[in-house]
Short mmCIF file of C-alpha atoms in Angstrom, two decimals:
data_model
loop_
_atom_site.label_atom_id
_atom_site.label_comp_id
_atom_site.label_asym_id
_atom_site.label_seq_id
_atom_site.Cartn_x
_atom_site.Cartn_y
_atom_site.Cartn_z
CA MET P 1 153.11 60.67 118.80
CA THR P 2 151.89 57.82 120.63
CA GLY P 3 149.19 57.90 123.21
CA LYS P 4 146.14 60.18 124.08
CA LEU P 5 145.56 63.61 124.77
CA LEU P 6 143.18 64.36 127.72
CA VAL P 7 141.61 68.13 127.39
CA VAL P 8 140.35 69.03 131.01
CA ASP P 9 138.21 72.07 132.04
CA LEU P 10 138.70 73.09 135.55
CA ASP P 11 135.74 74.76 137.27
CA GLY P 12 132.54 72.70 137.25
CA THR P 13 134.74 69.84 135.97
CA LEU P 14 138.23 68.78 137.36
CA PHE P 15 137.24 70.66 140.66
CA VAL P 16 134.48 68.40 141.39
CA PRO P 17 133.83 67.51 144.34
CA ARG P 18 135.14 70.48 145.50
CA ARG P 19 138.00 70.58 148.19
CA ILE P 20 139.28 73.23 150.72
CA HIS P 21 143.01 72.58 150.72
CA LYS P 22 143.67 70.88 147.21
CA LEU P 23 142.59 72.08 143.59
CA ILE P 24 142.20 68.59 142.33
CA PRO P 25 140.15 65.98 144.17
CA LYS P 26 141.85 62.90 145.20
CA LYS P 27 140.40 60.40 142.61
CA ASN P 28 140.82 62.67 139.68
CA LEU P 29 144.43 63.42 140.83
CA LYS P 30 145.06 59.65 140.91
CA PHE P 31 143.63 59.02 137.54
CA LEU P 32 145.38 61.96 135.72
CA ARG P 33 148.72 60.72 137.00
CA SER P 34 148.00 57.08 136.02
CA PHE P 35 146.96 58.38 132.64
CA ILE P 36 150.09 60.47 132.10
CA ASP P 37 152.15 57.69 133.39
CA GLU P 38 151.16 55.28 130.76
CA GLY P 39 152.52 57.51 128.01
CA ASN P 40 149.52 60.08 127.65
CA LYS P 41 149.29 63.83 127.73
CA VAL P 42 146.98 66.26 129.53
CA ILE P 43 146.15 69.54 128.86
CA PHE P 44 143.91 71.84 131.19
CA ALA P 45 141.74 74.38 129.14
CA SER P 46 140.21 77.02 131.17
CA SER P 47 138.84 80.60 131.24
CA ARG P 48 141.30 81.23 134.12
CA SER P 49 144.67 83.23 133.73
CA TYR P 50 148.08 81.40 133.20
CA GLN P 51 149.25 82.70 136.60
CA PHE P 52 146.58 80.61 138.32
CA SER P 53 147.02 77.59 136.21
CA LYS P 54 150.67 77.12 137.35
CA LYS P 55 149.24 75.78 140.69
CA LEU P 56 147.85 73.01 138.78
CA GLN P 57 151.46 71.81 137.41
CA GLU P 58 152.87 71.75 141.40
CA GLU P 59 149.77 69.86 142.60
CA LEU P 60 149.82 67.32 139.53
CA ASP P 61 153.39 66.77 139.89
CA ARG P 62 153.52 65.49 136.24
CA PRO P 63 154.15 67.26 132.79
CA CYS P 64 151.11 69.21 131.95
CA SER P 65 150.09 71.94 129.11
CA PHE P 66 147.85 74.75 129.33
CA ILE P 67 144.92 76.56 127.42
CA CYS P 68 144.35 79.60 129.49
CA CYS P 69 141.78 82.68 129.03
CA ASN P 70 139.64 80.64 126.86
CA GLY P 71 142.68 80.06 124.23
CA SER P 72 144.28 83.45 124.18
CA GLN P 73 147.23 81.63 125.64
CA VAL P 74 148.49 77.97 124.86
CA ILE P 75 151.55 76.82 126.85
CA ASN P 76 153.24 73.28 126.30
CA GLU P 77 154.50 71.38 129.30
CA ASN P 78 158.01 72.89 128.69
CA GLY P 79 156.68 76.22 129.29
CA GLU P 80 156.88 77.33 125.69
CA PHE P 81 153.97 79.61 124.34
CA TYR P 82 152.46 78.34 121.31
CA GLN P 83 149.82 81.28 121.24
CA ASN P 84 149.61 84.52 123.14
CA ILE P 85 147.22 86.74 121.75
CA SER P 86 145.89 89.81 123.30
CA PHE P 87 143.23 92.43 122.10
CA GLU P 88 144.00 95.42 120.29
CA ARG P 89 143.88 98.31 122.89
CA GLU P 90 141.36 100.60 120.97
CA GLU P 91 139.34 97.48 120.15
CA ILE P 92 138.76 96.34 123.52
CA LYS P 93 138.32 99.77 124.87
CA ASN P 94 135.52 100.51 122.21
CA LEU P 95 134.06 97.40 122.68
CA LEU P 96 133.62 97.48 126.50
CA GLU P 97 132.36 100.97 126.33
CA SER P 98 129.83 99.88 123.76
CA ILE P 99 128.65 96.88 125.72
CA ASP P 100 128.52 99.31 129.10
CA ASN P 101 126.20 101.75 127.21
CA GLU P 102 124.04 98.90 125.90
CA TYR P 103 123.87 96.51 128.62
CA LYS P 104 124.72 97.75 131.92
CA PRO P 105 126.74 94.87 133.30
CA LYS P 106 127.20 95.04 137.25
CA LEU P 107 130.92 93.91 136.98
CA PHE P 108 133.68 94.04 134.11
CA LEU P 109 136.57 91.76 134.48
CA LEU P 110 139.82 92.03 132.58
CA TYR P 111 142.48 89.28 132.40
CA CYS P 112 145.68 91.02 131.97
CA GLU P 113 149.38 90.09 131.87
CA ASP P 114 150.31 91.90 134.95
CA HIS P 115 147.28 90.77 136.86
CA HIS P 116 145.24 87.84 137.33
CA MET P 117 142.17 90.06 137.22
CA VAL P 118 141.21 93.47 137.23
CA ILE P 119 137.60 94.27 138.42
CA THR P 120 135.38 97.36 138.23
CA ASP P 121 131.94 98.02 139.17
CA LYS P 122 131.47 101.17 137.34
CA GLY P 123 129.96 102.40 140.88
CA ARG P 124 126.76 100.35 140.42
CA LEU P 125 127.45 98.08 143.32
CA PRO P 126 126.65 98.86 146.94
CA GLY P 127 129.24 98.12 149.51
CA LEU P 128 127.43 95.21 151.05
CA PHE P 129 127.71 93.29 147.52
CA LYS P 130 131.36 94.06 147.50
CA PHE P 131 131.93 92.60 150.91
CA PHE P 132 130.09 89.37 149.91
CA TYR P 133 132.02 89.19 146.59
CA LYS P 134 135.19 89.09 148.48
CA PHE P 135 133.94 86.63 150.93
CA ALA P 136 132.69 84.28 148.20
CA ASN P 137 136.11 84.80 146.46
CA ARG P 138 137.79 83.93 149.95
CA ILE P 139 136.01 80.83 150.45
CA GLN P 140 136.94 79.52 147.19
CA PHE P 141 140.16 78.64 149.37
CA SER P 142 142.83 76.89 146.84
CA ARG P 143 140.72 77.70 143.76
CA LYS P 144 140.45 81.66 144.58
CA GLU P 145 142.05 83.99 142.20
CA ASN P 146 143.82 86.90 142.94
CA TYR P 147 142.12 90.25 141.71
CA VAL P 148 142.22 93.96 142.10
CA LEU P 149 138.86 95.77 142.57
CA SER P 150 139.89 99.38 141.21
CA ASN P 151 137.96 101.38 138.88
CA ASP P 152 141.42 103.66 138.24
CA MET P 153 143.33 100.46 137.87
CA TYR P 154 140.65 99.12 135.20
CA ASP P 155 140.94 102.37 133.21
CA ASN P 156 144.70 102.22 133.37
CA GLU P 157 144.72 98.47 131.85
CA LEU P 158 142.48 99.48 128.93
CA GLU P 159 144.54 102.41 128.37
CA ASN P 160 148.04 100.70 128.73
CA GLY P 161 147.98 97.12 129.64
CA ILE P 162 147.65 93.82 127.47
CA ILE P 163 144.46 92.02 127.91
CA TYR P 164 143.61 88.51 127.03
CA LYS P 165 140.20 88.25 127.82
CA ALA P 166 137.31 90.25 129.22
CA THR P 167 133.93 89.13 131.56
CA PHE P 168 131.06 90.97 132.13
CA PHE P 169 128.42 89.88 135.14
CA PHE P 170 124.95 90.69 135.50
CA GLY P 171 123.72 89.01 138.66
CA VAL P 172 123.20 85.82 140.31
CA THR P 173 119.39 85.13 139.99
CA LYS P 174 117.99 82.55 137.46
CA LYS P 175 116.63 85.99 135.59
CA LYS P 176 120.18 87.55 135.23
CA ARG P 177 121.53 84.13 134.32
CA ASN P 178 119.00 83.88 131.34
CA HIS P 179 119.82 87.43 130.40
CA ALA P 180 123.51 86.82 130.16
CA ILE P 181 122.67 84.00 127.61
CA GLU P 182 120.53 86.52 125.68
CA VAL P 183 123.24 89.04 125.58
CA ASN P 184 125.83 86.64 124.70
CA ARG P 185 123.71 85.46 121.71
CA TYR P 186 123.30 89.25 120.54
CA ILE P 187 126.82 90.11 121.21
CA ARG P 188 127.82 87.23 118.84
CA GLU P 189 125.63 88.40 116.10
CA LYS P 190 126.35 92.27 116.52
CA TYR P 191 130.19 91.95 117.06
CA PRO P 192 131.48 89.37 114.80
CA GLU P 193 134.96 90.73 115.22
CA ILE P 194 135.49 89.04 118.42
CA GLU P 195 134.75 85.67 120.18
CA SER P 196 131.77 85.59 122.59
CA VAL P 197 130.74 82.91 124.90
CA TRP P 198 128.46 82.23 127.92
CA SER P 199 129.73 80.48 131.02
CA GLY P 200 127.29 80.37 133.92
CA LEU P 201 126.51 83.90 135.23
CA VAL P 202 128.96 85.56 132.96
CA ASP P 203 129.63 86.38 129.44
CA GLU P 204 133.37 86.16 128.22
CA ILE P 205 134.92 87.70 125.31
CA SER P 206 138.26 86.77 123.60
CA PRO P 207 140.11 88.11 120.51
CA LYS P 208 138.47 86.89 116.99
CA ASP P 209 138.74 83.10 116.49
CA VAL P 210 140.30 82.50 119.77
CA ASN P 211 138.45 79.71 121.74
CA LYS P 212 139.28 76.21 123.40
CA GLY P 213 138.28 74.81 120.00
CA THR P 214 140.84 76.43 117.81
CA SER P 215 143.41 76.64 120.54
CA LEU P 216 143.27 73.04 120.82
CA LYS P 217 143.33 72.33 117.22
CA LEU P 218 146.63 74.58 117.13
CA PHE P 219 148.05 72.54 119.91
CA SER P 220 147.34 69.10 118.58
CA GLU P 221 149.21 70.32 115.10
CA ARG P 222 152.25 71.60 117.06
CA GLU P 223 152.23 68.39 118.97
CA GLY P 224 151.52 66.04 116.20
CA ILE P 225 148.55 64.43 117.82
CA SER P 226 145.98 62.64 115.70
CA HIS P 227 142.28 63.94 116.02
CA ASP P 228 141.03 60.69 116.87
CA ASP P 229 143.40 60.63 119.99
CA ILE P 230 141.95 63.72 121.59
CA TYR P 231 139.43 63.43 124.41
CA VAL P 232 137.74 66.53 125.83
CA ILE P 233 135.70 66.99 129.14
CA GLY P 234 134.02 70.31 130.29
CA ASP P 235 130.62 71.69 131.52
CA GLY P 236 130.53 75.38 130.25
CA GLY P 237 129.45 77.35 127.30
CA ASN P 238 133.25 78.18 126.39
CA ASP P 239 133.67 74.11 126.17
CA ILE P 240 131.01 74.06 123.15
CA PRO P 241 133.70 74.69 120.59
CA MET P 242 135.89 71.98 121.52
CA PHE P 243 132.70 69.55 121.96
CA LYS P 244 131.97 70.26 118.49
CA GLU P 245 135.49 69.94 117.18
CA TYR P 246 136.04 66.64 118.83
CA TYR P 247 132.47 65.36 119.17
CA GLN P 248 133.04 61.44 119.05
CA ASN P 249 135.30 61.76 122.07
CA SER P 250 133.46 64.64 124.01
CA PHE P 251 132.31 64.22 127.52
CA ALA P 252 129.90 66.73 129.49
CA MET P 253 129.56 66.55 133.23
CA THR P 254 126.32 65.19 134.52
CA LYS P 255 125.02 68.66 135.79
CA THR P 256 126.05 70.66 132.81
CA PRO P 257 123.04 72.80 131.72
CA SER P 258 121.22 71.47 128.68
CA VAL P 259 122.15 74.07 126.55
CA VAL P 260 125.50 73.29 126.68
CA LYS P 261 125.33 69.30 127.37
CA LYS P 262 123.44 68.77 123.92
CA TYR P 263 126.81 69.31 121.99
CA ALA P 264 128.50 66.58 123.77
CA LYS P 265 128.15 62.98 122.79
CA HIS P 266 128.53 61.40 126.46
CA THR P 267 127.95 62.50 130.01
CA VAL P 268 130.01 61.49 133.11
CA ASN P 269 129.92 62.24 136.88
CA ARG P 270 133.33 62.78 137.67
CA VAL P 271 136.58 63.06 135.65
CA PHE P 272 138.01 59.87 137.20
CA ASN P 273 135.19 58.30 135.57
CA LEU P 274 137.04 58.55 132.29
CA GLU P 275 139.39 56.07 133.49
CA LYS P 276 137.33 52.95 132.21
CA TYR P 277 137.41 54.53 128.80
CA LEU P 278 140.76 55.80 128.47
CA LEU P 279 142.78 53.28 130.41
CA LYS P 280 140.67 50.15 130.64
CA GLY P 281 139.24 50.33 127.13
CA GLU P 282 135.46 50.12 128.01
CA ASN P 283 132.92 51.60 125.62
#
């Protein structure tokens, strides 16, 4: 294959600066289209669901590929699944029960085959907080992701559903954010049979050895893309595996937390700033 592959995270990366009615800001969109039109490829790598990611292809109006749910699903530009890995039901059920008993998260979120997200609060959140959660999701506008807040449906998905990723949330304060970092570190040590990452205010878990780095490597092998032709950009803990794997061509957003930014070689303010590196040949 000739040309380059650009791997782009979504929240905090591609969607910066945020717009109301469009997913991709105008300058980012123009750059990505020019990049693809010159014979290169783009793959969006995100913790979001495949159902949500389909919106990106419509807005980009160019062929693109996807890494969804932190790598559980890998889909090429023709819609072919290179990877589609879910948890073993008993494994995820027992694991989330253990995490619930030990850490008491405020919310659990499941990314499933039949739903974008299924959420439970285990009866721990007051009605006012639920109202603000719905409001916060609604004002995401084009970036909002469909969800169902139901304890019964959550239990049903654990018993019968196909689950690609699980997320748990502790709170919005700085103290809760630091707690999420500590819990992620502890989970990685205690539960080596899963993949765990910290991403902002939440911890995310995926099946063993499933992350953006390993899934990107699988994609590049299937597509015949050279390691040196792969460029990655992101801002979260779930981007660290691909920063490590493709360090020489790794870019973190300027506002990336320092605990994540240290793994990337370069920093940029916006995705479209990569134009001078990838299309104009500047160092």
